[in-house]
PDB file of C-alpha atoms in Angstrom:
ATOM      1  CA  MET A   1      50.595  40.480 174.409  1.00  0.00           C
ATOM      2  CA  GLU A   2      52.663  43.324 175.846  1.00  0.00           C
ATOM      3  CA  LYS A   3      50.656  43.214 179.092  1.00  0.00           C
ATOM      4  CA  THR A   4      51.347  39.492 179.485  1.00  0.00           C
ATOM      5  CA  SER A   5      55.075  40.017 179.005  1.00  0.00           C
ATOM      6  CA  HIS A   6      55.124  42.713 181.694  1.00  0.00           C
ATOM      7  CA  SER A   7      53.201  40.476 184.134  1.00  0.00           C
ATOM      8  CA  LEU A   8      55.744  37.678 183.689  1.00  0.00           C
ATOM      9  CA  LEU A   9      58.755  39.905 184.345  1.00  0.00           C
ATOM     10  CA  PRO A  10      58.551  39.890 188.186  1.00  0.00           C
ATOM     11  CA  SER A  11      58.271  36.085 188.213  1.00  0.00           C
ATOM     12  CA  LEU A  12      61.241  35.701 185.885  1.00  0.00           C
ATOM     13  CA  LEU A  13      63.350  38.069 187.973  1.00  0.00           C
ATOM     14  CA  THR A  14      62.425  36.179 191.134  1.00  0.00           C
ATOM     15  CA  LEU A  15      63.385  32.877 189.505  1.00  0.00           C
ATOM     16  CA  ALA A  16      66.697  34.303 188.344  1.00  0.00           C
ATOM     17  CA  LEU A  17      67.497  35.533 191.861  1.00  0.00           C
ATOM     18  CA  LEU A  18      66.604  32.162 193.381  1.00  0.00           C
ATOM     19  CA  LEU A  19      68.763  30.255 190.906  1.00  0.00           C
ATOM     20  CA  GLY A  20      71.629  32.668 191.389  1.00  0.00           C
ATOM     21  CA  SER A  21      71.573  32.197 195.154  1.00  0.00           C
ATOM     22  CA  ALA A  22      71.313  28.379 195.051  1.00  0.00           C
ATOM     23  CA  LYS A  23      74.001  26.552 197.017  1.00  0.00           C
ATOM     24  CA  ALA A  24      75.275  22.987 196.794  1.00  0.00           C
ATOM     25  CA  ASP A  25      74.400  22.427 200.471  1.00  0.00           C
ATOM     26  CA  PRO A  26      72.464  24.523 203.022  1.00  0.00           C
ATOM     27  CA  GLN A  27      74.623  26.890 205.028  1.00  0.00           C
ATOM     28  CA  PRO A  28      75.217  25.777 208.655  1.00  0.00           C
ATOM     29  CA  LEU A  29      73.443  27.781 211.336  1.00  0.00           C
ATOM     30  CA  GLN A  30      75.983  27.000 214.070  1.00  0.00           C
ATOM     31  CA  ASP A  31      79.717  26.335 214.456  1.00  0.00           C
ATOM     32  CA  TYR A  32      79.262  22.626 213.788  1.00  0.00           C
ATOM     33  CA  CYS A  33      76.676  19.843 213.776  1.00  0.00           C
ATOM     34  CA  ILE A  34      78.438  16.574 214.608  1.00  0.00           C
ATOM     35  CA  ALA A  35      76.470  13.764 212.993  1.00  0.00           C
ATOM     36  CA  ASP A  36      74.515  11.486 215.307  1.00  0.00           C
ATOM     37  CA  THR A  37      74.344   8.340 213.166  1.00  0.00           C
ATOM     38  CA  SER A  38      72.870   6.192 215.950  1.00  0.00           C
ATOM     39  CA  LYS A  39      69.313   7.394 215.355  1.00  0.00           C
ATOM     40  CA  PRO A  40      67.215   6.083 212.416  1.00  0.00           C
ATOM     41  CA  PHE A  41      66.142   9.516 211.195  1.00  0.00           C
ATOM     42  CA  TYR A  42      65.673  10.259 207.500  1.00  0.00           C
ATOM     43  CA  LEU A  43      66.784  13.835 206.999  1.00  0.00           C
ATOM     44  CA  ASN A  44      68.531  15.948 204.378  1.00  0.00           C
ATOM     45  CA  GLY A  45      71.813  15.321 206.169  1.00  0.00           C
ATOM     46  CA  ALA A  46      72.142  13.891 209.680  1.00  0.00           C
ATOM     47  CA  PRO A  47      70.876  14.999 213.107  1.00  0.00           C
ATOM     48  CA  CYS A  48      73.343  16.605 215.504  1.00  0.00           C
ATOM     49  CA  ILE A  49      74.626  15.475 218.858  1.00  0.00           C
ATOM     50  CA  ASP A  50      74.530  17.868 221.801  1.00  0.00           C
ATOM     51  CA  PRO A  51      77.260  20.473 221.047  1.00  0.00           C
ATOM     52  CA  LYS A  52      78.472  20.110 224.642  1.00  0.00           C
ATOM     53  CA  LEU A  53      79.561  16.552 223.791  1.00  0.00           C
ATOM     54  CA  ALA A  54      81.876  17.685 220.954  1.00  0.00           C
ATOM     55  CA  ALA A  55      85.436  16.356 221.017  1.00  0.00           C
ATOM     56  CA  SER A  56      88.454  16.615 218.702  1.00  0.00           C
ATOM     57  CA  SER A  57      88.019  12.988 217.633  1.00  0.00           C
ATOM     58  CA  TYR A  58      84.813  13.932 215.792  1.00  0.00           C
ATOM     59  CA  PHE A  59      86.797  16.220 213.479  1.00  0.00           C
ATOM     60  CA  THR A  60      89.540  13.812 212.402  1.00  0.00           C
ATOM     61  CA  THR A  61      89.710  10.547 210.467  1.00  0.00           C
ATOM     62  CA  ALA A  62      92.215   8.087 209.058  1.00  0.00           C
ATOM     63  CA  ALA A  63      89.728   6.871 206.436  1.00  0.00           C
ATOM     64  CA  LEU A  64      91.897   8.110 203.564  1.00  0.00           C
ATOM     65  CA  SER A  65      95.247   6.974 204.958  1.00  0.00           C
ATOM     66  CA  ARG A  66      95.306   3.624 203.158  1.00  0.00           C
ATOM     67  CA  PRO A  67      94.541   2.648 199.557  1.00  0.00           C
ATOM     68  CA  GLY A  68      91.312   0.888 198.699  1.00  0.00           C
ATOM     69  CA  ASN A  69      90.844  -2.316 196.730  1.00  0.00           C
ATOM     70  CA  THR A  70      91.462  -1.480 193.076  1.00  0.00           C
ATOM     71  CA  LYS A  71      90.524  -5.039 192.085  1.00  0.00           C
ATOM     72  CA  ALA A  72      86.899  -4.578 193.163  1.00  0.00           C
ATOM     73  CA  THR A  73      85.941  -3.166 189.742  1.00  0.00           C
ATOM     74  CA  PRO A  74      86.975  -4.165 186.208  1.00  0.00           C
ATOM     75  CA  PHE A  75      88.425  -0.676 185.703  1.00  0.00           C
ATOM     76  CA  GLY A  76      91.321  -0.881 188.173  1.00  0.00           C
ATOM     77  CA  PHE A  77      90.453   1.954 190.532  1.00  0.00           C
ATOM     78  CA  SER A  78      89.321   2.572 194.085  1.00  0.00           C
ATOM     79  CA  VAL A  79      87.712   5.611 195.693  1.00  0.00           C
ATOM     80  CA  LYS A  80      87.534   6.084 199.460  1.00  0.00           C
ATOM     81  CA  VAL A  81      85.601   9.081 200.810  1.00  0.00           C
ATOM     82  CA  THR A  82      85.033  10.908 204.036  1.00  0.00           C
ATOM     83  CA  ASN A  83      81.422  10.889 205.243  1.00  0.00           C
ATOM     84  CA  VAL A  84      79.412  11.543 208.388  1.00  0.00           C
ATOM     85  CA  THR A  85      80.104   8.009 209.599  1.00  0.00           C
ATOM     86  CA  ASN A  86      83.922   8.133 209.520  1.00  0.00           C
ATOM     87  CA  LEU A  87      84.121  11.917 210.053  1.00  0.00           C
ATOM     88  CA  PRO A  88      81.006  13.068 211.987  1.00  0.00           C
ATOM     89  CA  GLY A  89      82.238  16.663 212.227  1.00  0.00           C
ATOM     90  CA  LEU A  90      81.822  16.921 208.454  1.00  0.00           C
ATOM     91  CA  ASN A  91      78.031  17.129 208.837  1.00  0.00           C
ATOM     92  CA  THR A  92      76.551  20.371 207.357  1.00  0.00           C
ATOM     93  CA  MET A  93      79.999  21.585 206.240  1.00  0.00           C
ATOM     94  CA  GLY A  94      79.161  21.114 202.573  1.00  0.00           C
ATOM     95  CA  LEU A  95      82.272  19.236 201.515  1.00  0.00           C
ATOM     96  CA  THR A  96      83.732  15.773 200.974  1.00  0.00           C
ATOM     97  CA  MET A  97      87.295  14.543 200.532  1.00  0.00           C
ATOM     98  CA  ALA A  98      88.138  11.502 198.422  1.00  0.00           C
ATOM     99  CA  ARG A  99      91.209   9.336 197.892  1.00  0.00           C
ATOM    100  CA  VAL A 100      91.504   7.895 194.365  1.00  0.00           C
ATOM    101  CA  ASP A 101      93.885   4.980 193.726  1.00  0.00           C
ATOM    102  CA  LEU A 102      94.470   3.681 190.195  1.00  0.00           C
ATOM    103  CA  ASP A 103      96.329   0.615 188.960  1.00  0.00           C
ATOM    104  CA  PRO A 104      98.680   0.933 185.969  1.00  0.00           C
ATOM    105  CA  ASN A 105      96.387   2.103 183.146  1.00  0.00           C
ATOM    106  CA  GLY A 106      93.550   2.155 185.684  1.00  0.00           C
ATOM    107  CA  LEU A 107      90.506   4.239 184.857  1.00  0.00           C
ATOM    108  CA  VAL A 108      87.843   6.049 186.844  1.00  0.00           C
ATOM    109  CA  PRO A 109      85.280   5.695 184.059  1.00  0.00           C
ATOM    110  CA  LEU A 110      82.872   8.326 182.773  1.00  0.00           C
ATOM    111  CA  HIS A 111      80.765   9.447 185.721  1.00  0.00           C
ATOM    112  CA  SER A 112      79.113  12.503 187.249  1.00  0.00           C
ATOM    113  CA  HIS A 113      78.377  14.029 190.652  1.00  0.00           C
ATOM    114  CA  PRO A 114      74.877  15.555 190.497  1.00  0.00           C
ATOM    115  CA  ARG A 115      75.298  17.579 193.684  1.00  0.00           C
ATOM    116  CA  ALA A 116      78.912  18.773 193.625  1.00  0.00           C
ATOM    117  CA  SER A 117      81.796  20.318 191.752  1.00  0.00           C
ATOM    118  CA  GLU A 118      85.151  18.590 192.229  1.00  0.00           C
ATOM    119  CA  VAL A 119      88.785  19.672 192.419  1.00  0.00           C
ATOM    120  CA  THR A 120      91.354  16.894 191.955  1.00  0.00           C
ATOM    121  CA  ILE A 121      95.075  17.083 192.714  1.00  0.00           C
ATOM    122  CA  CYS A 122      97.485  14.494 191.356  1.00  0.00           C
ATOM    123  CA  ILE A 123      99.713  13.123 194.133  1.00  0.00           C
ATOM    124  CA  LYS A 124     101.501  10.327 192.284  1.00  0.00           C
ATOM    125  CA  GLY A 125     101.730   9.186 188.668  1.00  0.00           C
ATOM    126  CA  THR A 126     100.583  10.802 185.439  1.00  0.00           C
ATOM    127  CA  LEU A 127      96.852  11.312 184.995  1.00  0.00           C
ATOM    128  CA  LEU A 128      94.819  12.174 181.940  1.00  0.00           C
ATOM    129  CA  VAL A 129      91.655  13.874 183.173  1.00  0.00           C
ATOM    130  CA  GLY A 130      88.755  15.466 181.381  1.00  0.00           C
ATOM    131  CA  PHE A 131      85.090  16.402 181.273  1.00  0.00           C
ATOM    132  CA  VAL A 132      82.467  16.919 178.582  1.00  0.00           C
ATOM    133  CA  ASN A 133      80.300  20.035 178.705  1.00  0.00           C
ATOM    134  CA  THR A 134      76.644  20.269 177.672  1.00  0.00           C
ATOM    135  CA  SER A 135      77.719  21.230 174.148  1.00  0.00           C
ATOM    136  CA  ASN A 136      79.585  17.895 173.911  1.00  0.00           C
ATOM    137  CA  TYR A 137      82.979  19.620 173.946  1.00  0.00           C
ATOM    138  CA  LEU A 138      85.739  17.644 175.661  1.00  0.00           C
ATOM    139  CA  PHE A 139      88.195  19.437 177.974  1.00  0.00           C
ATOM    140  CA  THR A 140      91.277  17.360 178.848  1.00  0.00           C
ATOM    141  CA  GLN A 141      94.492  17.913 180.750  1.00  0.00           C
ATOM    142  CA  LEU A 142      97.588  15.932 181.656  1.00  0.00           C
ATOM    143  CA  LEU A 143      98.243  16.088 185.409  1.00  0.00           C
ATOM    144  CA  ARG A 144     101.577  15.438 187.081  1.00  0.00           C
ATOM    145  CA  PRO A 145     102.188  15.398 190.855  1.00  0.00           C
ATOM    146  CA  GLY A 146     101.118  18.679 192.441  1.00  0.00           C
ATOM    147  CA  GLU A 147      98.871  19.755 189.552  1.00  0.00           C
ATOM    148  CA  SER A 148      95.107  20.192 189.885  1.00  0.00           C
ATOM    149  CA  PHE A 149      91.984  20.173 187.722  1.00  0.00           C
ATOM    150  CA  VAL A 150      88.374  21.163 188.384  1.00  0.00           C
ATOM    151  CA  PHE A 151      85.309  19.226 187.233  1.00  0.00           C
ATOM    152  CA  PRO A 152      82.138  21.362 187.092  1.00  0.00           C
ATOM    153  CA  ARG A 153      79.097  20.121 188.937  1.00  0.00           C
ATOM    154  CA  GLY A 154      77.028  17.443 187.228  1.00  0.00           C
ATOM    155  CA  LEU A 155      79.219  17.077 184.111  1.00  0.00           C
ATOM    156  CA  ILE A 156      80.504  13.710 182.875  1.00  0.00           C
ATOM    157  CA  HIS A 157      84.227  13.287 183.619  1.00  0.00           C
ATOM    158  CA  PHE A 158      87.023  10.718 183.972  1.00  0.00           C
ATOM    159  CA  LEU A 159      90.522  10.069 185.353  1.00  0.00           C
ATOM    160  CA  PHE A 160      92.954   7.744 183.552  1.00  0.00           C
ATOM    161  CA  ASN A 161      96.368   6.604 184.762  1.00  0.00           C
ATOM    162  CA  LEU A 162      98.731   6.844 181.787  1.00  0.00           C
ATOM    163  CA  GLU A 163     101.467   4.928 183.601  1.00  0.00           C
ATOM    164  CA  THR A 164     101.779   1.384 182.246  1.00  0.00           C
ATOM    165  CA  MET A 165     104.006   0.152 185.075  1.00  0.00           C
ATOM    166  CA  GLY A 166     103.177   2.293 188.103  1.00  0.00           C
ATOM    167  CA  SER A 167     100.065   3.078 190.122  1.00  0.00           C
ATOM    168  CA  ALA A 168      98.636   6.576 190.531  1.00  0.00           C
ATOM    169  CA  LEU A 169      97.137   8.485 193.439  1.00  0.00           C
ATOM    170  CA  ALA A 170      94.901  11.551 193.510  1.00  0.00           C
ATOM    171  CA  VAL A 171      92.966  13.415 196.180  1.00  0.00           C
ATOM    172  CA  SER A 172      89.711  15.221 195.442  1.00  0.00           C
ATOM    173  CA  GLY A 173      87.607  17.775 197.240  1.00  0.00           C
ATOM    174  CA  LEU A 174      83.884  17.970 196.435  1.00  0.00           C
ATOM    175  CA  SER A 175      81.490  20.793 197.257  1.00  0.00           C
ATOM    176  CA  SER A 176      78.861  18.691 199.047  1.00  0.00           C
ATOM    177  CA  GLN A 177      78.836  16.278 201.959  1.00  0.00           C
ATOM    178  CA  SER A 178      76.693  14.034 199.737  1.00  0.00           C
ATOM    179  CA  PRO A 179      77.867  14.636 196.148  1.00  0.00           C
ATOM    180  CA  GLY A 180      76.372  11.460 194.686  1.00  0.00           C
ATOM    181  CA  THR A 181      78.170   9.437 192.021  1.00  0.00           C
ATOM    182  CA  GLN A 182      76.675   7.930 188.878  1.00  0.00           C
ATOM    183  CA  ILE A 183      78.951   5.869 186.627  1.00  0.00           C
ATOM    184  CA  ALA A 184      77.493   6.074 183.137  1.00  0.00           C
ATOM    185  CA  ALA A 185      78.228   2.472 182.097  1.00  0.00           C
ATOM    186  CA  PHE A 186      76.764   0.979 185.269  1.00  0.00           C
ATOM    187  CA  ALA A 187      73.712   3.245 185.128  1.00  0.00           C
ATOM    188  CA  ALA A 188      72.962   2.183 181.556  1.00  0.00           C
ATOM    189  CA  PHE A 189      73.756  -1.526 181.716  1.00  0.00           C
ATOM    190  CA  THR A 190      73.443  -2.730 185.336  1.00  0.00           C
ATOM    191  CA  SER A 191      70.436  -0.840 186.714  1.00  0.00           C
ATOM    192  CA  LYS A 192      67.756  -2.726 188.670  1.00  0.00           C
ATOM    193  CA  PRO A 193      65.327  -3.223 187.029  1.00  0.00           C
ATOM    194  CA  SER A 194      67.193  -3.245 183.731  1.00  0.00           C
ATOM    195  CA  VAL A 195      66.913  -0.522 181.130  1.00  0.00           C
ATOM    196  CA  PRO A 196      64.980  -2.149 178.245  1.00  0.00           C
ATOM    197  CA  ASP A 197      67.251  -3.705 175.629  1.00  0.00           C
ATOM    198  CA  GLU A 198      65.503  -1.779 172.871  1.00  0.00           C
ATOM    199  CA  VAL A 199      66.335   1.519 174.591  1.00  0.00           C
ATOM    200  CA  LEU A 200      70.004   0.572 174.931  1.00  0.00           C
ATOM    201  CA  LYS A 201      70.200  -0.670 171.331  1.00  0.00           C
ATOM    202  CA  LYS A 202      68.801   2.560 169.941  1.00  0.00           C
ATOM    203  CA  SER A 203      70.700   4.825 172.356  1.00  0.00           C
ATOM    204  CA  PHE A 204      74.107   3.297 171.606  1.00  0.00           C
ATOM    205  CA  GLN A 205      73.383   1.931 168.113  1.00  0.00           C
ATOM    206  CA  ILE A 206      74.363  -1.600 169.152  1.00  0.00           C
ATOM    207  CA  SER A 207      72.931  -5.100 168.745  1.00  0.00           C
ATOM    208  CA  ASN A 208      71.244  -7.537 171.133  1.00  0.00           C
ATOM    209  CA  GLN A 209      74.529  -9.425 171.365  1.00  0.00           C
ATOM    210  CA  ASP A 210      76.365  -6.234 172.295  1.00  0.00           C
ATOM    211  CA  VAL A 211      73.881  -5.479 175.085  1.00  0.00           C
ATOM    212  CA  THR A 212      74.259  -8.989 176.506  1.00  0.00           C
ATOM    213  CA  ARG A 213      78.055  -8.893 176.286  1.00  0.00           C
ATOM    214  CA  ILE A 214      78.375  -5.471 177.931  1.00  0.00           C
ATOM    215  CA  ARG A 215      75.958  -6.394 180.718  1.00  0.00           C
ATOM    216  CA  ARG A 216      77.896  -9.564 181.423  1.00  0.00           C
ATOM    217  CA  SER A 217      81.274  -7.805 181.463  1.00  0.00           C
ATOM    218  CA  LEU A 218      79.970  -5.166 183.891  1.00  0.00           C
ATOM    219  CA  GLY A 219      78.334  -7.714 186.185  1.00  0.00           C
ATOM    220  CA  GLY A 220      74.753  -6.801 185.271  1.00  0.00           C
TER     221      GLY A 220
END
């Protein structure tokens, strides 16, 4: 038994070192890699154009200058993000910026980013923000203009506009150029194909009628 434990030690140490050195995105090997989105390649990122063709326009965007359509969801929010299409110079940089607009009492519902941590700064309004850790403990904070909050990578979190008469605005930075977003309600009730009703009923302790009603209200 003792011999087996000793033989496992090098493997465990190696695993610990690998996990400790893991990054959200690979580190760039050059000054920049401007995304070439014209080619139908399927890569972990995007291919680069010839560096000699780089221009200032590849490193700037107005994508976040205007609010999005907060009426597109039943929650009263809109998120617009930078990506390699509207900001090609972002490719391989390991970050994303997002503009978050919320109607009065608008909500960015419980969601997670599997590949990124997030820092949010309140620009306008009063926001209640929070996340739940893996011990099911809720951390919340009231944000006023100029105040920030960090959401750890992969954890369920939300943003809620407490203003009943005015809209709210926040800007977020995420630690991946492709953070991914999974809204819990949509994942559970509007997936294609559908999560079996029996699974939803047991998971949420609800009835068949509840499943049907929630699916309908979410557009599933």
